[in-house]
């Protein structure tokens, strides 16, 4: 194990240099006018903020909403007004919706074509592995993983034609899971999909970027505070025989305390998304997180699993089955 220490030191040094050195300046940013971008998950959160930001920058924006008649979609239309921002129904789990979105984009494509696809739609929940049903696992995989793949496959021909950008919403939970393994599972999977896609698209001039936010739960509302009572009521009798209400309450309190520490400034993540779409040299990965969250990701990447399991197990050691 000690033989790997020099290599770990070199890797750590390279990461620190990448974080500390200034970005290359002088290169011109992309001209937004006449270019189209489709964003999924614009009802609220990052997608909603990004749609408005890109509209202000001059892009033609197709804002996919699960509920096109809902409050979030209405706010988009009111704030952006008529013209370059179109709200459309887009449930990423439905192939019909994805095809209809593509047809709409093709009918209203501006003169410089289709520039970007932002796979932002996602859902989250809390629960230990045995607490969640198979149906819930299937739903999460369909929205967070297969939904992004579904839209990507549909729009790849356009993206290759115009040498555009594909942006995926991941998370630092792709590296570490604390109470939301079902969410982490989908994000780890989408990271590997992106790694393969990024290499394959280089020959076409298409760039693929991953956004990895830390805890922004208060700004997106993707994960509201959890109720121990509701969790307990949904447990099977077999799970109730193993756990007790006090344990579920403690775990819920722990998770809710993590959520409450999250950032309320979603524009920090939107800044990274905009850079991924407009920079002449976008990053493959954008880690948008607090310093302690970045440090946790670094430790997870460099240290043996045994070390991380020990650290995380200790963090949860006060929560007993009773």
Tab-separated table of C-alpha atoms in Angstrom:
chain	number	residue	atom	x	y	z
A	1	UNK	CA	0.000	0.000	0.000
A	2	UNK	CA	2.826	2.398	0.888
A	3	UNK	CA	4.231	2.055	-2.620
A	4	UNK	CA	1.189	3.956	-3.871
A	5	UNK	CA	1.850	7.001	-1.641
A	6	UNK	CA	4.099	8.860	-4.161
A	7	UNK	CA	1.498	8.412	-6.873
A	8	UNK	CA	-1.245	9.669	-4.584
A	9	UNK	CA	0.881	12.710	-3.728
A	10	UNK	CA	1.412	13.516	-7.424
A	11	UNK	CA	-2.305	13.162	-8.133
A	12	UNK	CA	-3.153	15.412	-5.188
A	13	UNK	CA	-0.650	18.020	-6.396
A	14	UNK	CA	-2.133	17.989	-9.911
A	15	UNK	CA	-5.653	18.445	-8.560
A	16	UNK	CA	-4.569	21.349	-6.346
A	17	UNK	CA	-2.775	23.038	-9.246
A	18	UNK	CA	-5.881	22.646	-11.415
A	19	UNK	CA	-7.988	24.299	-8.727
A	20	UNK	CA	-5.560	27.124	-7.960
A	21	UNK	CA	-4.201	28.140	-11.364
A	22	UNK	CA	-6.205	30.852	-13.159
A	23	UNK	CA	-8.289	29.885	-16.167
A	24	UNK	CA	-6.961	30.816	-19.594
A	25	UNK	CA	-8.192	34.263	-20.541
A	26	UNK	CA	-8.447	36.120	-23.792
A	27	UNK	CA	-10.401	33.590	-25.818
A	28	UNK	CA	-13.778	34.883	-26.938
A	29	UNK	CA	-16.931	33.402	-25.524
A	30	UNK	CA	-19.573	31.909	-27.731
A	31	UNK	CA	-21.985	34.182	-29.571
A	32	UNK	CA	-25.376	33.121	-28.206
A	33	UNK	CA	-27.659	34.763	-30.761
A	34	UNK	CA	-29.175	32.323	-33.227
A	35	UNK	CA	-28.287	29.207	-31.237
A	36	UNK	CA	-30.800	26.888	-29.567
A	37	UNK	CA	-30.520	25.055	-26.245
A	38	UNK	CA	-32.935	22.477	-24.807
A	39	UNK	CA	-33.061	22.121	-21.007
A	40	UNK	CA	-34.913	19.388	-19.135
A	41	UNK	CA	-36.377	19.875	-15.663
A	42	UNK	CA	-37.183	23.583	-15.884
A	43	UNK	CA	-40.176	23.581	-13.517
A	44	UNK	CA	-37.891	24.721	-10.678
A	45	UNK	CA	-34.321	24.721	-9.415
A	46	UNK	CA	-31.251	24.880	-11.624
A	47	UNK	CA	-33.175	24.259	-14.843
A	48	UNK	CA	-35.536	27.156	-14.178
A	49	UNK	CA	-32.676	29.530	-13.359
A	50	UNK	CA	-30.630	28.388	-16.349
A	51	UNK	CA	-33.508	28.885	-18.798
A	52	UNK	CA	-33.877	32.515	-17.724
A	53	UNK	CA	-30.113	33.115	-17.748
A	54	UNK	CA	-29.621	31.696	-21.241
A	55	UNK	CA	-32.590	33.695	-22.501
A	56	UNK	CA	-31.011	36.883	-21.165
A	57	UNK	CA	-27.735	35.951	-22.876
A	58	UNK	CA	-29.496	35.712	-26.235
A	59	UNK	CA	-29.982	31.981	-26.742
A	60	UNK	CA	-33.160	30.484	-28.137
A	61	UNK	CA	-34.311	28.393	-25.184
A	62	UNK	CA	-36.552	25.334	-25.169
A	63	UNK	CA	-37.524	24.837	-21.523
A	64	UNK	CA	-38.767	21.322	-20.859
A	65	UNK	CA	-41.222	21.133	-17.960
A	66	UNK	CA	-42.936	18.127	-16.443
A	67	UNK	CA	-45.979	20.338	-15.804
A	68	UNK	CA	-46.186	22.957	-18.602
A	69	UNK	CA	-49.307	24.409	-16.988
A	70	UNK	CA	-47.737	24.560	-13.529
A	71	UNK	CA	-46.495	27.511	-11.517
A	72	UNK	CA	-42.857	27.131	-12.576
A	73	UNK	CA	-43.685	27.046	-16.279
A	74	UNK	CA	-45.987	30.061	-15.937
A	75	UNK	CA	-43.238	32.013	-14.160
A	76	UNK	CA	-40.835	31.243	-16.986
A	77	UNK	CA	-43.254	32.561	-19.582
A	78	UNK	CA	-44.038	35.665	-17.541
A	79	UNK	CA	-40.403	36.529	-16.792
A	80	UNK	CA	-39.052	35.789	-20.269
A	81	UNK	CA	-42.021	37.060	-22.254
A	82	UNK	CA	-42.789	35.990	-25.803
A	83	UNK	CA	-40.109	35.185	-28.333
A	84	UNK	CA	-36.935	33.168	-27.795
A	85	UNK	CA	-38.081	31.084	-24.801
A	86	UNK	CA	-40.565	28.281	-25.398
A	87	UNK	CA	-42.005	26.129	-22.616
A	88	UNK	CA	-42.845	22.580	-23.640
A	89	UNK	CA	-44.087	19.449	-21.922
A	90	UNK	CA	-41.176	17.076	-21.428
A	91	UNK	CA	-41.380	13.991	-19.241
A	92	UNK	CA	-37.984	12.391	-19.865
A	93	UNK	CA	-39.386	8.944	-19.048
A	94	UNK	CA	-41.756	9.123	-22.042
A	95	UNK	CA	-40.296	8.481	-25.489
A	96	UNK	CA	-43.300	10.262	-27.029
A	97	UNK	CA	-42.508	13.475	-25.140
A	98	UNK	CA	-38.849	13.353	-26.172
A	99	UNK	CA	-39.753	12.839	-29.826
A	100	UNK	CA	-42.298	15.662	-29.684
A	101	UNK	CA	-39.642	17.939	-28.151
A	102	UNK	CA	-37.257	17.132	-30.987
A	103	UNK	CA	-39.912	17.881	-33.600
A	104	UNK	CA	-40.685	21.210	-31.920
A	105	UNK	CA	-37.003	22.150	-31.884
A	106	UNK	CA	-36.645	21.259	-35.570
A	107	UNK	CA	-39.662	23.402	-36.495
A	108	UNK	CA	-38.300	26.439	-34.652
A	109	UNK	CA	-34.572	26.012	-35.120
A	110	UNK	CA	-32.775	29.398	-35.331
A	111	UNK	CA	-30.247	30.225	-38.022
A	112	UNK	CA	-27.154	28.915	-36.203
A	113	UNK	CA	-28.821	25.638	-35.295
A	114	UNK	CA	-28.944	23.445	-32.206
A	115	UNK	CA	-26.114	24.226	-29.841
A	116	UNK	CA	-26.815	22.586	-26.494
A	117	UNK	CA	-28.665	19.881	-24.603
A	118	UNK	CA	-28.789	20.215	-20.819
A	119	UNK	CA	-29.876	17.019	-19.061
A	120	UNK	CA	-30.969	18.543	-15.787
A	121	UNK	CA	-34.192	16.718	-14.825
A	122	UNK	CA	-33.877	14.612	-11.692
A	123	UNK	CA	-35.527	13.406	-8.486
A	124	UNK	CA	-34.204	12.552	-5.035
A	125	UNK	CA	-35.325	10.766	-1.899
A	126	UNK	CA	-34.006	9.393	1.392
A	127	UNK	CA	-33.847	5.864	2.720
A	128	UNK	CA	-31.595	2.936	3.481
A	129	UNK	CA	-31.414	0.268	0.799
A	130	UNK	CA	-34.025	-2.099	2.238
A	131	UNK	CA	-36.484	0.695	2.982
A	132	UNK	CA	-37.163	1.424	-0.686
A	133	UNK	CA	-39.288	-0.630	-3.037
A	134	UNK	CA	-38.156	-2.065	-6.359
A	135	UNK	CA	-40.694	0.213	-8.042
A	136	UNK	CA	-38.931	3.230	-6.555
A	137	UNK	CA	-35.540	2.024	-7.795
A	138	UNK	CA	-36.992	1.591	-11.272
A	139	UNK	CA	-38.510	5.075	-11.201
A	140	UNK	CA	-35.246	6.689	-10.143
A	141	UNK	CA	-33.277	4.869	-12.805
A	142	UNK	CA	-35.842	5.874	-15.424
A	143	UNK	CA	-35.761	9.579	-14.526
A	144	UNK	CA	-32.182	10.234	-13.437
A	145	UNK	CA	-30.320	7.827	-15.709
A	146	UNK	CA	-32.413	6.545	-18.608
A	147	UNK	CA	-34.163	9.911	-18.995
A	148	UNK	CA	-30.841	11.602	-19.730
A	149	UNK	CA	-29.832	8.818	-22.096
A	150	UNK	CA	-33.216	8.989	-23.837
A	151	UNK	CA	-32.916	12.708	-24.606
A	152	UNK	CA	-29.242	12.395	-25.541
A	153	UNK	CA	-29.871	9.668	-28.113
A	154	UNK	CA	-32.714	11.684	-29.641
A	155	UNK	CA	-30.659	14.862	-30.064
A	156	UNK	CA	-27.256	13.368	-30.953
A	157	UNK	CA	-27.744	13.797	-34.728
A	158	UNK	CA	-28.404	17.528	-34.285
A	159	UNK	CA	-25.530	17.945	-31.841
A	160	UNK	CA	-23.114	16.224	-34.225
A	161	UNK	CA	-24.335	18.350	-37.117
A	162	UNK	CA	-23.788	21.654	-35.282
A	163	UNK	CA	-20.809	20.532	-33.136
A	164	UNK	CA	-22.673	21.463	-29.987
A	165	UNK	CA	-22.448	20.798	-26.267
A	166	UNK	CA	-24.098	18.262	-23.941
A	167	UNK	CA	-24.291	19.107	-20.240
A	168	UNK	CA	-25.257	16.526	-17.619
A	169	UNK	CA	-26.336	17.225	-14.052
A	170	UNK	CA	-24.505	14.868	-11.733
A	171	UNK	CA	-23.608	15.352	-8.056
A	172	UNK	CA	-20.745	14.848	-5.617
A	173	UNK	CA	-22.922	12.038	-4.232
A	174	UNK	CA	-21.661	10.030	-7.195
A	175	UNK	CA	-18.592	9.597	-4.969
A	176	UNK	CA	-20.129	9.305	-1.513
A	177	UNK	CA	-23.595	8.258	-0.329
A	178	UNK	CA	-25.041	9.206	3.046
A	179	UNK	CA	-28.688	8.234	3.284
A	180	UNK	CA	-29.520	8.632	-0.388
A	181	UNK	CA	-27.863	5.658	-2.040
A	182	UNK	CA	-30.649	5.416	-4.618
A	183	UNK	CA	-29.794	8.950	-5.848
A	184	UNK	CA	-26.047	8.324	-5.678
A	185	UNK	CA	-26.462	5.138	-7.719
A	186	UNK	CA	-28.021	7.012	-10.627
A	187	UNK	CA	-25.432	9.786	-10.532
A	188	UNK	CA	-22.505	7.358	-10.493
A	189	UNK	CA	-24.043	5.598	-13.500
A	190	UNK	CA	-24.564	8.833	-15.465
A	191	UNK	CA	-20.911	9.752	-14.823
A	192	UNK	CA	-19.739	6.572	-16.548
A	193	UNK	CA	-22.163	7.141	-19.422
A	194	UNK	CA	-20.702	10.642	-19.841
A	195	UNK	CA	-17.125	9.382	-19.725
A	196	UNK	CA	-17.788	7.053	-22.641
A	197	UNK	CA	-19.841	9.636	-24.540
A	198	UNK	CA	-17.239	12.394	-24.107
A	199	UNK	CA	-14.513	10.318	-25.747
A	200	UNK	CA	-16.787	9.132	-28.553
A	201	UNK	CA	-18.000	12.651	-29.383
A	202	UNK	CA	-14.556	14.253	-29.654
A	203	UNK	CA	-14.177	13.175	-33.269
A	204	UNK	CA	-17.390	15.070	-34.101
A	205	UNK	CA	-16.408	18.256	-32.253
A	206	UNK	CA	-19.151	17.735	-29.662
A	207	UNK	CA	-18.111	18.500	-26.086
A	208	UNK	CA	-19.612	16.750	-23.063
A	209	UNK	CA	-19.556	18.341	-19.616
A	210	UNK	CA	-20.609	17.090	-16.181
A	211	UNK	CA	-21.837	19.418	-13.411
A	212	UNK	CA	-21.183	18.083	-9.899
A	213	UNK	CA	-22.958	20.237	-7.308
A	214	UNK	CA	-22.524	19.801	-3.598
A	215	UNK	CA	-25.442	20.284	-1.231
A	216	UNK	CA	-27.838	22.788	-2.824
A	217	UNK	CA	-31.024	21.220	-1.476
A	218	UNK	CA	-32.448	24.506	-0.081
A	219	UNK	CA	-32.082	26.262	-3.436
A	220	UNK	CA	-33.556	23.531	-5.645
A	221	UNK	CA	-36.115	21.826	-3.381
A	222	UNK	CA	-35.214	18.544	-5.121
A	223	UNK	CA	-35.046	16.984	-1.667
A	224	UNK	CA	-37.468	18.382	0.945
A	225	UNK	CA	-36.998	17.530	4.634
A	226	UNK	CA	-37.918	13.921	5.319
A	227	UNK	CA	-40.569	12.691	7.751
A	228	UNK	CA	-39.628	9.773	9.996
A	229	UNK	CA	-43.316	8.969	10.467
A	230	UNK	CA	-43.907	8.670	6.723
A	231	UNK	CA	-40.792	6.536	6.297
A	232	UNK	CA	-41.904	4.202	9.083
A	233	UNK	CA	-45.400	3.852	7.653
A	234	UNK	CA	-43.973	2.796	4.279
A	235	UNK	CA	-41.636	0.142	5.691
A	236	UNK	CA	-42.477	-3.511	5.173
A	237	UNK	CA	-43.180	-5.655	8.228
A	238	UNK	CA	-39.840	-7.383	7.680
A	239	UNK	CA	-37.981	-4.060	7.849
A	240	UNK	CA	-39.936	-2.969	10.916
A	241	UNK	CA	-38.803	-6.165	12.628
A	242	UNK	CA	-35.161	-5.142	12.082
A	243	UNK	CA	-35.331	-1.393	12.728
A	244	UNK	CA	-37.253	0.649	15.267
A	245	UNK	CA	-38.932	4.062	15.193
A	246	UNK	CA	-36.151	5.670	17.217
A	247	UNK	CA	-33.540	4.576	14.670
A	248	UNK	CA	-35.613	5.862	11.761
A	249	UNK	CA	-36.131	9.162	13.589
A	250	UNK	CA	-32.403	9.527	14.273
A	251	UNK	CA	-31.524	8.805	10.664
A	252	UNK	CA	-34.149	11.275	9.447
A	253	UNK	CA	-32.840	13.935	11.844
A	254	UNK	CA	-29.278	13.324	10.624
A	255	UNK	CA	-30.295	13.622	6.978
A	256	UNK	CA	-32.416	16.728	7.600
A	257	UNK	CA	-29.499	18.389	9.387
A	258	UNK	CA	-27.341	17.772	6.296
A	259	UNK	CA	-30.026	19.268	4.058
A	260	UNK	CA	-30.291	22.391	6.218
A	261	UNK	CA	-26.566	23.078	5.748
A	262	UNK	CA	-26.933	23.327	1.980
A	263	UNK	CA	-26.351	26.466	-0.058
A	264	UNK	CA	-29.273	28.671	-1.057
A	265	UNK	CA	-27.388	30.237	-3.975
A	266	UNK	CA	-28.324	28.096	-6.965
A	267	UNK	CA	-26.766	30.657	-9.311
A	268	UNK	CA	-23.337	29.280	-8.401
A	269	UNK	CA	-24.271	26.053	-10.167
A	270	UNK	CA	-25.908	27.927	-13.040
A	271	UNK	CA	-22.652	29.845	-13.551
A	272	UNK	CA	-20.902	26.511	-14.155
A	273	UNK	CA	-23.637	25.357	-16.534
A	274	UNK	CA	-23.329	28.577	-18.533
A	275	UNK	CA	-19.552	28.195	-18.692
A	276	UNK	CA	-19.968	24.638	-19.970
A	277	UNK	CA	-22.176	25.949	-22.780
A	278	UNK	CA	-20.269	29.105	-23.711
A	279	UNK	CA	-16.592	28.698	-22.823
A	280	UNK	CA	-14.176	28.143	-25.727
A	281	UNK	CA	-12.486	25.531	-23.510
A	282	UNK	CA	-15.097	24.007	-21.176
A	283	UNK	CA	-14.119	21.627	-18.395
A	284	UNK	CA	-15.044	17.972	-18.530
A	285	UNK	CA	-16.206	18.256	-14.906
A	286	UNK	CA	-17.338	21.220	-12.823
A	287	UNK	CA	-17.284	20.603	-9.072
A	288	UNK	CA	-19.466	23.312	-7.523
A	289	UNK	CA	-19.287	22.759	-3.790
A	290	UNK	CA	-17.990	24.025	-0.475
A	291	UNK	CA	-14.336	23.431	0.335
A	292	UNK	CA	-15.139	20.648	2.815
A	293	UNK	CA	-17.287	18.920	0.191
A	294	UNK	CA	-14.485	19.134	-2.377
A	295	UNK	CA	-12.086	17.721	0.203
A	296	UNK	CA	-14.454	14.801	0.825
A	297	UNK	CA	-14.591	14.042	-2.899
A	298	UNK	CA	-10.801	14.165	-3.089
A	299	UNK	CA	-10.434	11.812	-0.137
A	300	UNK	CA	-12.957	9.402	-1.671
A	301	UNK	CA	-11.015	9.413	-4.945
A	302	UNK	CA	-7.551	8.940	-3.443
A	303	UNK	CA	-7.926	6.870	-0.279
A	304	UNK	CA	-8.714	3.153	-0.039
A	305	UNK	CA	-12.362	2.220	0.392
A	306	UNK	CA	-11.563	0.750	3.807
A	307	UNK	CA	-10.519	4.190	5.051
A	308	UNK	CA	-13.633	5.902	3.743
A	309	UNK	CA	-15.906	3.201	5.120
A	310	UNK	CA	-14.301	3.636	8.540
A	311	UNK	CA	-14.701	7.424	8.480
A	312	UNK	CA	-18.316	7.367	7.310
A	313	UNK	CA	-19.245	4.524	9.669
A	314	UNK	CA	-17.840	6.548	12.556
A	315	UNK	CA	-19.916	9.561	11.488
A	316	UNK	CA	-23.030	7.399	11.718
A	317	UNK	CA	-21.983	5.428	14.808
A	318	UNK	CA	-24.187	7.429	17.175
A	319	UNK	CA	-27.284	6.164	15.420
A	320	UNK	CA	-28.093	2.771	16.971
A	321	UNK	CA	-30.680	0.140	16.150
A	322	UNK	CA	-31.576	0.027	19.819
